[in-house]
PDB file of C-alpha atoms in Angstrom:
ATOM      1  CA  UNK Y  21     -21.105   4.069 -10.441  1.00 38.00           C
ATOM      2  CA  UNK Y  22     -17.536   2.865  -8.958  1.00 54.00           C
ATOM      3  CA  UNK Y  23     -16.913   3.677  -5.037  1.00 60.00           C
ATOM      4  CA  UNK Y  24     -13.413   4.778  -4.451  1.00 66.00           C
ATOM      5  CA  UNK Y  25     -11.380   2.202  -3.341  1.00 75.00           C
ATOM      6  CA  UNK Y  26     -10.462   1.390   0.783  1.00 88.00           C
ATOM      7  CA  UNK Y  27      -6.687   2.453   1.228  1.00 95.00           C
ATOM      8  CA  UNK Y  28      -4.929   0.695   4.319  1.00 96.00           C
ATOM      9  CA  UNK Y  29      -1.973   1.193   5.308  1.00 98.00           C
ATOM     10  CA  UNK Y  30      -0.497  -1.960   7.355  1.00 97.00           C
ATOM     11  CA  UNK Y  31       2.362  -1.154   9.630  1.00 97.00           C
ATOM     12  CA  UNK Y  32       3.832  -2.566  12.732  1.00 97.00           C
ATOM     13  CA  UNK Y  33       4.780  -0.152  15.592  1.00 95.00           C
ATOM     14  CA  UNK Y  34       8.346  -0.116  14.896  1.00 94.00           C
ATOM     15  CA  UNK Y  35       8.646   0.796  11.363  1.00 94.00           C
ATOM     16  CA  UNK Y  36      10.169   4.299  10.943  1.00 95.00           C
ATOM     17  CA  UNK Y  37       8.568   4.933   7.424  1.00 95.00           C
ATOM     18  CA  UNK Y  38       4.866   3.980   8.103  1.00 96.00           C
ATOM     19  CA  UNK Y  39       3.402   7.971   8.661  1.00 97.00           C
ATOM     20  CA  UNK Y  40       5.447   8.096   5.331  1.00 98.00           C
ATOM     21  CA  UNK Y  41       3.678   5.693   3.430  1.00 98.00           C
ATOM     22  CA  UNK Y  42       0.825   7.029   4.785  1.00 97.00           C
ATOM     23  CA  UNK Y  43       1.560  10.729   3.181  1.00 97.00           C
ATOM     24  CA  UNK Y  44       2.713   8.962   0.135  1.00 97.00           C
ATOM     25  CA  UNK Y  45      -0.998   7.099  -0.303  1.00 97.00           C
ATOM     26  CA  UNK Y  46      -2.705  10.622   0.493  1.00 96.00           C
ATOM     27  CA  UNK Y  47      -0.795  11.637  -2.426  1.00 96.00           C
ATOM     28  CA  UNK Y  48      -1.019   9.414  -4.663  1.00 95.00           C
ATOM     29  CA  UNK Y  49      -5.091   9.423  -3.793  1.00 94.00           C
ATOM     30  CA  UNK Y  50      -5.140  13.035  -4.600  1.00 94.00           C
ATOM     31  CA  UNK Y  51      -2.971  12.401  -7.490  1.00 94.00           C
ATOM     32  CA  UNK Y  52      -5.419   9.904  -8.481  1.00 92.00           C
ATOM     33  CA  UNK Y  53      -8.567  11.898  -8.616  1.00 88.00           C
ATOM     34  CA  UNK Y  54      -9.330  10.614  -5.255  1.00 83.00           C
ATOM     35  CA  UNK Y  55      -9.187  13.275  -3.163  1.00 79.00           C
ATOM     36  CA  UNK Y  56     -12.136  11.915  -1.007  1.00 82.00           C
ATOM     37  CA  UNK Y  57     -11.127   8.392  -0.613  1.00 85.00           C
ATOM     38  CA  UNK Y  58     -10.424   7.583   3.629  1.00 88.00           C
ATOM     39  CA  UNK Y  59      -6.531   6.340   3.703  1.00 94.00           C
ATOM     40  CA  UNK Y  60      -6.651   4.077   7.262  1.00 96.00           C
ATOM     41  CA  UNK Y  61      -3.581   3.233   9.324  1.00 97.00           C
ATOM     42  CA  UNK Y  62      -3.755   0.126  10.380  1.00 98.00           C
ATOM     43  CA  UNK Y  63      -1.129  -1.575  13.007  1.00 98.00           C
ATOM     44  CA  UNK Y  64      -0.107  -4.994  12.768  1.00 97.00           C
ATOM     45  CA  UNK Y  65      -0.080  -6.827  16.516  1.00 97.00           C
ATOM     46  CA  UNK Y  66       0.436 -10.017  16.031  1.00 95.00           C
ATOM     47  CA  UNK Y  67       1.208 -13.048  13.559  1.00 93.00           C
ATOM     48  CA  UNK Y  68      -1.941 -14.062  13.413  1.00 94.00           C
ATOM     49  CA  UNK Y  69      -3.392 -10.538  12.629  1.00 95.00           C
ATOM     50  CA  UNK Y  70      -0.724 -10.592   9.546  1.00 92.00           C
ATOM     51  CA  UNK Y  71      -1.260 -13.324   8.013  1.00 90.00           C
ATOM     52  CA  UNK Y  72      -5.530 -12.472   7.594  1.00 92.00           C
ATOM     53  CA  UNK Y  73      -5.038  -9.031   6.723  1.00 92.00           C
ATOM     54  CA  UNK Y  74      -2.912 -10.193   3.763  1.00 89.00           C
ATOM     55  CA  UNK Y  75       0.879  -8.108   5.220  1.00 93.00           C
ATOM     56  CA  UNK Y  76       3.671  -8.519   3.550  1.00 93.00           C
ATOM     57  CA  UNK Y  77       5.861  -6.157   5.581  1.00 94.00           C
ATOM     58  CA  UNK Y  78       5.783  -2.978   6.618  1.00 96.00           C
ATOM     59  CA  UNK Y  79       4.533  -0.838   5.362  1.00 96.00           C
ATOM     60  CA  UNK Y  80       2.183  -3.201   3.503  1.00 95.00           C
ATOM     61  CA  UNK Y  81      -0.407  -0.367   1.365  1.00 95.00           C
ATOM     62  CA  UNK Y  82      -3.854  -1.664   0.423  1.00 94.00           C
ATOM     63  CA  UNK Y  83      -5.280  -0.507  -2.481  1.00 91.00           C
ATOM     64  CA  UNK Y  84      -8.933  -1.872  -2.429  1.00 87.00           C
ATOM     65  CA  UNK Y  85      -8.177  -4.834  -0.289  1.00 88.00           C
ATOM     66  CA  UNK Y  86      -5.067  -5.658  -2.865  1.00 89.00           C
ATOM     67  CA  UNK Y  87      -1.569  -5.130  -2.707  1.00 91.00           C
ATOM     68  CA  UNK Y  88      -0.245  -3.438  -5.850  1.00 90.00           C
ATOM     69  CA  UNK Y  89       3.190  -4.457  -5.057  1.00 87.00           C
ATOM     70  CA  UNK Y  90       2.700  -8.439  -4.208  1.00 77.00           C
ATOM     71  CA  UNK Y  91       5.225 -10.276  -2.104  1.00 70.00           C
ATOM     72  CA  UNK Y  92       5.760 -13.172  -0.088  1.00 64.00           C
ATOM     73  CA  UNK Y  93       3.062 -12.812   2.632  1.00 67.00           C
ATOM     74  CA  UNK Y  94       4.878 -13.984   5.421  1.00 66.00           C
ATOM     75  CA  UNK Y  95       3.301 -13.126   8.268  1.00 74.00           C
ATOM     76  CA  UNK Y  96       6.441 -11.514   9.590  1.00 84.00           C
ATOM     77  CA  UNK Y  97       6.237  -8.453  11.957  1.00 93.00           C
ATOM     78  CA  UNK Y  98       9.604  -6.605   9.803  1.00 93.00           C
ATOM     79  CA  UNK Y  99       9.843  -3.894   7.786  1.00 93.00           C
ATOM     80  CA  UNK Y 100       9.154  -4.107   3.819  1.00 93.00           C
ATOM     81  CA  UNK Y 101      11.895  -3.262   1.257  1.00 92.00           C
ATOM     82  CA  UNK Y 102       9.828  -2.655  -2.099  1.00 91.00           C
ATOM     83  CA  UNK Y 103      11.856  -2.762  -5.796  1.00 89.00           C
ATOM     84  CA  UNK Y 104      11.196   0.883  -7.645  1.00 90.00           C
ATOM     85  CA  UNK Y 105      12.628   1.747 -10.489  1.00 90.00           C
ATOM     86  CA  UNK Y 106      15.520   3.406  -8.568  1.00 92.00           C
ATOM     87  CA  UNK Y 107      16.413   0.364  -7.150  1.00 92.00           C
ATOM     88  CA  UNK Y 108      15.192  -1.235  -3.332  1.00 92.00           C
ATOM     89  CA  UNK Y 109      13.475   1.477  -1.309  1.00 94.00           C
ATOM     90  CA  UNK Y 110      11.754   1.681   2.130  1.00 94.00           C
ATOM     91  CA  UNK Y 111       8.505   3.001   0.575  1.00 95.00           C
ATOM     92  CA  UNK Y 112       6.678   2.296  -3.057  1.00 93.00           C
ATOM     93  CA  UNK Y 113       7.176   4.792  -5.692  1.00 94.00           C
ATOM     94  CA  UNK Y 114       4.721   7.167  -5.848  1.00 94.00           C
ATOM     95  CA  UNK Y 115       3.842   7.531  -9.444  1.00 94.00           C
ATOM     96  CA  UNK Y 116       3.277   3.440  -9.287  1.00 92.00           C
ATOM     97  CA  UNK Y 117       1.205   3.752  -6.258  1.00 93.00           C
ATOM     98  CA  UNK Y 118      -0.817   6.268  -7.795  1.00 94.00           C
ATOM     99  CA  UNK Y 119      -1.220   4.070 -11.239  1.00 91.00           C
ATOM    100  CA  UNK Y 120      -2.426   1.211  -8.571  1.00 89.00           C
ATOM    101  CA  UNK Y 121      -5.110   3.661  -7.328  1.00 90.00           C
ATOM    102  CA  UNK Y 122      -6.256   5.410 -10.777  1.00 90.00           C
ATOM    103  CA  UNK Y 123      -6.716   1.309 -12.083  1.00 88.00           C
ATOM    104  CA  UNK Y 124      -8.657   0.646  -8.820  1.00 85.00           C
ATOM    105  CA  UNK Y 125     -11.278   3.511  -9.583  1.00 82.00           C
ATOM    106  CA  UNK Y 126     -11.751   2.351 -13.233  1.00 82.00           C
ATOM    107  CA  UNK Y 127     -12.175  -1.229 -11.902  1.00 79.00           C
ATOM    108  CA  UNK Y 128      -9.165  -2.587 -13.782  1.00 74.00           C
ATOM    109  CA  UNK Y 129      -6.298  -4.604 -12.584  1.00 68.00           C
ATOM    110  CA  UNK Y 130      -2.815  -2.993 -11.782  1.00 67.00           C
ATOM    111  CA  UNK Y 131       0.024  -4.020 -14.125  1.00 63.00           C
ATOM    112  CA  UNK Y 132       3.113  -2.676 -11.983  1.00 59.00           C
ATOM    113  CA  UNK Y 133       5.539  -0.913 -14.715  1.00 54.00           C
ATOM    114  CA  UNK Y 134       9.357  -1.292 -14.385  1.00 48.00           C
TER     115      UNK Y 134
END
């Protein structure tokens, strides 16, 4: 049987579209199938802190302990500008995200489509 995957969202305190990206990976849970799974906030303090938890801006969003939308990990405490299909955006598109999380609960890897 496959557990649902741990969603994290990784912000820093600053970043005006972290409770965003945490609707958006509710949503794209639910959208998912995975109604039950626990979406965490989690806020980035300190270099350090970035650079173990794997952030790559924020909002960084964890999908099992991976990012679907890989960057240079930088260890920076800024905010994230992600490439959608509509061009550079604050926050992941949602029907990607929610690809990331239906390939997490059949235990396959995410192939991010343009």
């Amino acid at each position: 049987m496959m557990f649902p995957p741990r969603i994290e969202v990784l912000y820093i305190e600053d970043c005006p579209q972290w409770q965003a990206a945490l609707h958006l990976a509710r949503s794209a849970a639910r959208m998912a199938g995975a109604a039950e799974v626990d979406v965490f906030a989690i806020e980035v303090r300190s270099r350090q802190q970035a650079l173990r938890l794997g952030f790559a801006g924020s909002p960084t969003i964890l999908v099992g302990g991976r990012d679907p939308f890989p960057g240079v990990r930088t260890g920076r405490l800024a905010c994230r500008v992600f490439q959608t299909p509509r061009g550079p955006a604050p926050l992941p598109d949602g029907g990607q995200l929610t690809d990331a999380i239906r390939a997490a609960l059949a235990g396959q890897p995410f192939t991010r489509r343009a």
